[in-house]
Amino acid sequence: MRNFILGTDWWTDCDDVVAMRIMCRAIKQNKACLKGVVINACMEYSVSSLDGFLNCEGITGIPLGIDKEATDFGGNPPYQKGLSEYAERYKTNDCAEDAVRLYRTILAQATEKIELIEIGYLQAVAALIESGADDISEMDGLQLLREKVSKVWVMAGKWDDKPGRENNFIRNERSRIAASVFCEKMPVPVTFLGYEVGYDVISGGYLKEDDILYKVLCDHGSCTGRSSWDPMLMQLALIGDEFIAGYDIVTGMARVDQNTGENYFKDSAFGNHNYVIKRFNNDYYKNEINALIK
Ligand SMILES: [Ca+2]
């Protein structure tokens, strides 16, 4: 079975929750092992609401981590307070491990390769890249990534524009610097799914009214569905093959300007980065997502 660590902003948008539903279903079907979740945008109910949602999905025992300094992304998260009522193990943010320590602990203990799925901001994984040896492991971040991680799947960037501008890269100084570090230094293959792929694929519009995910979408003002950035990336990662998941890839080297957050891509057969392009119409992906979350 493939092993994953998930990084999520779990912040203003609700597509992270749709993506988490897809992961939870895969876990229940023994198609994936989720070693931990790292929250990279922090508000009062971050950890408790994630714990609450996982409990509602029947998934328990997943270690949670958080970057408690990441309070500066702006906006008012709309759904977390309601989900936090279902928290059991993680009642507050203080119950969760530090983000980088959780990444390092899971990777240090791993006996099989791990894949990272990132559907939020990249400062926690960038801090992992730049982390040094510590009480958890004699290996620094780059060594841990080379030894223990086989692939990184990332929802970020806008790859049909030159330069591209997308929230997960450009949101603030923290995210811009992190994105630049990530693209420059991540030592294992990365596949990006960009803004242009998910924005016009609207999923989640056919949920039952007693479904907790329907409540989340409505709290966000998206009862009729939401753009599918994070769920499409999640589905792609769980399938594990871009072509089988319905995409062509462009291979090369991605770069993010640390001052503007704008992304650039240099095509190269020898690059460590891919971005995906849809091979089918939007209904194909919408129907795939809806079937996974119903
Ligand atoms: Ca997200």
Short mmCIF file of C-alpha atoms and ligand atoms in Angstrom, two decimals:
data_model
loop_
_atom_site.label_atom_id
_atom_site.label_comp_id
_atom_site.label_asym_id
_atom_site.label_seq_id
_atom_site.Cartn_x
_atom_site.Cartn_y
_atom_site.Cartn_z
CA MET A 1 0.00 0.00 0.00
CA ARG A 2 1.21 3.53 -0.76
CA ASN A 3 1.97 5.86 2.16
CA PHE A 4 1.19 9.57 2.27
CA ILE A 5 1.63 12.72 4.35
CA LEU A 6 -0.93 15.40 3.53
CA GLY A 7 -0.28 19.14 3.86
CA THR A 8 -3.41 21.33 3.84
CA ASP A 9 -4.20 24.97 4.53
CA TRP A 10 -7.69 23.92 5.80
CA TRP A 11 -8.41 27.64 5.72
CA THR A 12 -10.95 29.79 3.89
CA ASP A 13 -11.74 27.44 1.04
CA CYS A 14 -13.75 24.23 1.33
CA ASP A 15 -12.07 22.22 -1.43
CA ASP A 16 -9.56 20.90 1.11
CA VAL A 17 -12.47 19.19 2.88
CA VAL A 18 -13.70 17.65 -0.38
CA ALA A 19 -10.17 16.39 -0.96
CA MET A 20 -10.02 15.01 2.58
CA ARG A 21 -13.26 13.09 1.95
CA ILE A 22 -11.57 11.42 -1.04
CA MET A 23 -8.54 10.50 1.08
CA CYS A 24 -10.75 9.13 3.87
CA ARG A 25 -12.64 6.93 1.42
CA ALA A 26 -9.33 5.61 0.05
CA ILE A 27 -8.15 4.80 3.58
CA LYS A 28 -11.34 2.92 4.36
CA GLN A 29 -10.95 0.92 1.16
CA ASN A 30 -7.35 0.05 2.09
CA LYS A 31 -6.08 1.91 -0.97
CA ALA A 32 -3.92 4.38 0.97
CA CYS A 33 -2.12 4.76 4.29
CA LEU A 34 -2.17 8.31 5.66
CA LYS A 35 0.79 8.71 8.02
CA GLY A 36 -0.08 12.24 9.12
CA VAL A 37 -1.66 15.57 8.24
CA VAL A 38 0.14 18.90 8.53
CA ILE A 39 -1.96 22.07 8.66
CA ASN A 40 -0.09 25.01 7.15
CA ALA A 41 -2.55 27.86 7.89
CA CYS A 42 -3.58 28.36 11.50
CA MET A 43 -6.80 29.71 13.00
CA GLU A 44 -8.51 29.03 16.33
CA TYR A 45 -10.31 25.85 15.26
CA SER A 46 -7.76 24.44 12.78
CA VAL A 47 -6.76 21.23 14.53
CA SER A 48 -10.07 20.56 16.31
CA SER A 49 -12.05 20.98 13.08
CA LEU A 50 -9.78 18.62 11.17
CA ASP A 51 -10.01 16.07 13.99
CA GLY A 52 -13.78 16.58 13.99
CA PHE A 53 -14.07 15.95 10.27
CA LEU A 54 -11.89 12.84 10.42
CA ASN A 55 -14.04 11.51 13.26
CA CYS A 56 -17.18 12.12 11.21
CA GLU A 57 -15.56 10.15 8.39
CA GLY A 58 -14.76 7.26 10.74
CA ILE A 59 -10.99 7.79 10.52
CA THR A 60 -9.10 7.91 13.82
CA GLY A 61 -5.50 7.79 14.97
CA ILE A 62 -3.97 10.00 12.26
CA PRO A 63 -1.18 12.19 13.77
CA LEU A 64 -1.84 15.90 13.22
CA GLY A 65 0.68 18.73 13.02
CA ILE A 66 0.37 22.47 12.59
CA ASP A 67 2.42 25.57 11.88
CA LYS A 68 1.09 27.77 14.68
CA GLU A 69 2.91 30.84 13.32
CA ALA A 70 0.90 30.71 10.08
CA THR A 71 -1.91 33.00 11.21
CA ASP A 72 -1.33 35.63 8.55
CA PHE A 73 -3.18 34.35 5.49
CA GLY A 74 -6.22 36.60 5.90
CA GLY A 75 -9.92 35.91 5.49
CA ASN A 76 -12.44 34.40 7.87
CA PRO A 77 -12.60 30.60 7.71
CA PRO A 78 -16.33 29.76 7.60
CA TYR A 79 -16.76 26.07 8.42
CA GLN A 80 -14.19 25.11 11.04
CA LYS A 81 -16.14 26.09 14.16
CA GLY A 82 -18.99 23.72 13.34
CA LEU A 83 -16.66 20.80 12.61
CA SER A 84 -14.71 21.37 15.84
CA GLU A 85 -17.74 20.21 17.83
CA TYR A 86 -16.90 16.67 16.68
CA ALA A 87 -13.28 16.78 17.93
CA GLU A 88 -12.26 14.06 20.35
CA ARG A 89 -8.50 13.56 20.49
CA TYR A 90 -7.35 17.00 19.34
CA LYS A 91 -9.45 19.63 21.12
CA THR A 92 -7.06 22.57 20.54
CA ASN A 93 -4.15 23.52 18.30
CA ASP A 94 -1.80 22.85 21.23
CA CYS A 95 -2.69 19.15 21.03
CA ALA A 96 -0.99 18.88 17.61
CA GLU A 97 2.72 18.41 16.92
CA ASP A 98 4.80 21.16 15.35
CA ALA A 99 4.54 20.89 11.56
CA VAL A 100 8.22 20.32 10.77
CA ARG A 101 8.70 17.96 13.70
CA LEU A 102 5.79 15.85 12.48
CA TYR A 103 7.17 15.66 8.94
CA ARG A 104 10.61 14.75 10.30
CA THR A 105 9.28 12.19 12.76
CA ILE A 106 7.18 10.36 10.17
CA LEU A 107 9.98 10.36 7.60
CA ALA A 108 12.61 9.26 10.12
CA GLN A 109 10.47 6.32 11.23
CA ALA A 110 9.36 5.30 7.73
CA THR A 111 10.45 1.88 6.53
CA GLU A 112 8.75 2.30 3.14
CA LYS A 113 8.72 5.24 0.74
CA ILE A 114 6.32 8.09 1.45
CA GLU A 115 4.61 10.46 -0.98
CA LEU A 116 3.73 14.03 0.00
CA ILE A 117 0.44 15.58 -1.05
CA GLU A 118 0.37 19.37 -0.65
CA ILE A 119 -2.94 21.24 -1.11
CA GLY A 120 -2.07 24.44 0.75
CA TYR A 121 0.85 26.75 1.41
CA LEU A 122 4.37 25.40 1.22
CA GLN A 123 6.17 27.04 4.16
CA ALA A 124 6.05 23.94 6.35
CA VAL A 125 7.49 21.64 3.70
CA ALA A 126 10.02 24.34 2.77
CA ALA A 127 11.08 24.45 6.43
CA LEU A 128 11.39 20.65 6.30
CA ILE A 129 13.67 20.99 3.26
CA GLU A 130 15.89 23.43 5.15
CA SER A 131 15.76 21.63 8.52
CA GLY A 132 18.96 20.35 10.09
CA ALA A 133 19.74 17.23 12.08
CA ASP A 134 18.04 17.18 15.47
CA ASP A 135 16.86 14.87 18.24
CA ILE A 136 14.48 13.18 15.76
CA SER A 137 17.03 12.25 13.10
CA GLU A 138 20.69 12.63 12.28
CA MET A 139 19.61 13.30 8.71
CA ASP A 140 18.89 16.84 7.60
CA GLY A 141 15.75 17.66 5.67
CA LEU A 142 17.25 17.09 2.23
CA GLN A 143 18.65 13.71 3.27
CA LEU A 144 15.31 12.65 4.75
CA LEU A 145 13.50 13.66 1.58
CA ARG A 146 15.98 11.85 -0.68
CA GLU A 147 15.91 8.70 1.46
CA LYS A 148 12.25 8.50 2.38
CA VAL A 149 10.12 10.38 -0.17
CA SER A 150 9.48 9.16 -3.71
CA LYS A 151 7.18 11.88 -5.05
CA VAL A 152 5.46 15.16 -4.19
CA TRP A 153 2.01 16.05 -5.53
CA VAL A 154 1.18 19.77 -5.30
CA MET A 155 -1.88 21.88 -6.04
CA ALA A 156 -0.29 25.23 -6.79
CA GLY A 157 0.70 27.57 -9.59
CA LYS A 158 -0.90 28.68 -12.81
CA TRP A 159 0.91 27.10 -15.68
CA ASP A 160 -0.96 28.37 -18.75
CA ASP A 161 0.28 31.94 -18.18
CA LYS A 162 3.79 33.33 -18.29
CA PRO A 163 4.16 34.34 -15.55
CA GLY A 164 1.38 32.57 -13.68
CA ARG A 165 -0.22 33.85 -10.48
CA GLU A 166 -1.97 31.53 -8.03
CA ASN A 167 -3.00 31.80 -4.38
CA ASN A 168 -0.91 29.02 -2.84
CA PHE A 169 2.25 30.67 -4.18
CA ILE A 170 1.49 34.40 -4.06
CA ARG A 171 -0.69 34.80 -0.94
CA ASN A 172 1.86 36.50 1.32
CA GLU A 173 5.59 36.89 1.87
CA ARG A 174 5.68 33.59 3.77
CA SER A 175 4.08 31.64 0.93
CA ARG A 176 6.13 33.37 -1.80
CA ILE A 177 9.49 32.62 -0.19
CA ALA A 178 8.41 29.05 0.61
CA ALA A 179 7.31 28.41 -2.97
CA SER A 180 10.64 29.69 -4.27
CA VAL A 181 12.60 27.46 -1.87
CA PHE A 182 10.39 24.47 -2.68
CA CYS A 183 10.90 24.75 -6.44
CA GLU A 184 14.62 25.35 -6.13
CA LYS A 185 15.51 22.70 -3.56
CA MET A 186 12.96 19.86 -3.37
CA PRO A 187 15.17 16.90 -4.29
CA VAL A 188 12.49 14.44 -5.51
CA PRO A 189 10.08 14.55 -8.49
CA VAL A 190 7.14 16.94 -8.21
CA THR A 191 3.87 17.08 -10.16
CA PHE A 192 1.87 20.31 -10.01
CA LEU A 193 -1.84 20.67 -10.71
CA GLY A 194 -2.48 24.34 -11.39
CA TYR A 195 -5.30 26.82 -10.95
CA GLU A 196 -6.30 26.52 -14.60
CA VAL A 197 -6.99 22.79 -14.23
CA GLY A 198 -9.48 22.91 -11.37
CA TYR A 199 -11.28 26.24 -11.44
CA ASP A 200 -13.99 25.29 -13.95
CA VAL A 201 -14.55 21.74 -12.68
CA ILE A 202 -17.37 22.21 -10.16
CA SER A 203 -17.83 19.23 -7.84
CA GLY A 204 -19.79 18.56 -4.64
CA GLY A 205 -23.13 19.77 -5.95
CA TYR A 206 -24.99 16.48 -5.53
CA LEU A 207 -24.42 15.66 -1.87
CA LYS A 208 -27.23 14.64 0.47
CA GLU A 209 -28.38 17.37 2.85
CA ASP A 210 -27.51 15.30 5.94
CA ASP A 211 -23.92 14.83 4.74
CA ILE A 212 -21.38 16.73 6.89
CA LEU A 213 -19.53 17.67 3.70
CA TYR A 214 -22.72 19.29 2.35
CA LYS A 215 -22.83 21.39 5.53
CA VAL A 216 -19.20 22.42 5.03
CA LEU A 217 -19.85 23.45 1.42
CA CYS A 218 -22.94 25.44 2.44
CA ASP A 219 -21.03 27.16 5.27
CA HIS A 220 -18.62 28.29 2.58
CA GLY A 221 -21.47 29.52 0.38
CA SER A 222 -20.95 26.66 -2.07
CA CYS A 223 -24.06 24.45 -1.66
CA THR A 224 -24.13 23.86 -5.40
CA GLY A 225 -20.49 22.82 -5.60
CA ARG A 226 -17.02 24.29 -5.66
CA SER A 227 -13.97 24.43 -7.92
CA SER A 228 -12.06 21.17 -7.71
CA TRP A 229 -8.43 22.21 -7.28
CA ASP A 230 -7.67 20.14 -4.18
CA PRO A 231 -9.94 17.15 -4.92
CA MET A 232 -8.48 16.81 -8.42
CA LEU A 233 -4.95 16.87 -7.01
CA MET A 234 -5.96 14.32 -4.38
CA GLN A 235 -7.48 12.00 -6.94
CA LEU A 236 -4.41 12.34 -9.16
CA ALA A 237 -2.09 11.55 -6.25
CA LEU A 238 -4.10 8.52 -5.16
CA ILE A 239 -4.15 7.12 -8.70
CA GLY A 240 -0.43 7.84 -8.81
CA ASP A 241 -0.11 8.10 -12.59
CA GLU A 242 -0.84 11.30 -14.47
CA PHE A 243 -1.86 9.66 -17.74
CA ILE A 244 -4.17 7.10 -16.11
CA ALA A 245 -5.74 9.93 -14.08
CA GLY A 246 -6.62 11.70 -17.34
CA TYR A 247 -3.79 14.16 -17.84
CA ASP A 248 -0.90 14.90 -20.15
CA ILE A 249 2.23 16.26 -18.52
CA VAL A 250 4.73 18.95 -19.38
CA THR A 251 8.18 18.20 -17.96
CA GLY A 252 10.80 20.73 -16.99
CA MET A 253 11.81 23.04 -14.18
CA ALA A 254 9.39 25.25 -12.23
CA ARG A 255 10.53 28.45 -10.58
CA VAL A 256 8.74 30.94 -8.31
CA ASP A 257 9.88 34.55 -7.88
CA GLN A 258 10.23 34.99 -4.13
CA ASN A 259 9.27 38.67 -4.33
CA THR A 260 6.13 38.38 -6.48
CA GLY A 261 5.13 34.74 -6.09
CA GLU A 262 4.77 34.50 -9.85
CA ASN A 263 5.56 31.11 -11.34
CA TYR A 264 7.59 30.27 -14.43
CA PHE A 265 8.32 26.99 -16.21
CA LYS A 266 11.22 25.97 -18.41
CA ASP A 267 10.47 22.91 -20.53
CA SER A 268 13.18 20.26 -20.30
CA ALA A 269 13.18 16.50 -20.73
CA PHE A 270 15.56 16.32 -17.76
CA GLY A 271 13.54 18.43 -15.34
CA ASN A 272 12.35 17.21 -11.96
CA HIS A 273 8.97 18.93 -12.28
CA ASN A 274 5.77 18.23 -14.18
CA TYR A 275 2.54 20.12 -14.54
CA VAL A 276 -0.64 18.50 -15.78
CA ILE A 277 -3.01 19.38 -18.64
CA LYS A 278 -6.53 17.91 -18.86
CA ARG A 279 -7.09 15.35 -21.64
CA PHE A 280 -10.87 15.22 -21.21
CA ASN A 281 -13.71 17.70 -20.80
CA ASN A 282 -14.65 19.11 -17.41
CA ASP A 283 -17.62 16.78 -16.93
CA TYR A 284 -15.28 13.79 -16.93
CA TYR A 285 -13.37 15.07 -13.89
CA LYS A 286 -16.50 16.41 -12.18
CA ASN A 287 -18.18 13.02 -12.44
CA GLU A 288 -15.07 11.25 -11.18
CA ILE A 289 -14.89 13.52 -8.10
CA ASN A 290 -18.62 13.33 -7.40
CA ALA A 291 -18.53 9.53 -7.54
CA LEU A 292 -15.69 9.48 -5.02
CA ILE A 293 -17.36 11.76 -2.45
CA LYS A 294 -21.04 10.76 -2.58
CA CA B 1 -6.18 24.15 -0.07
#
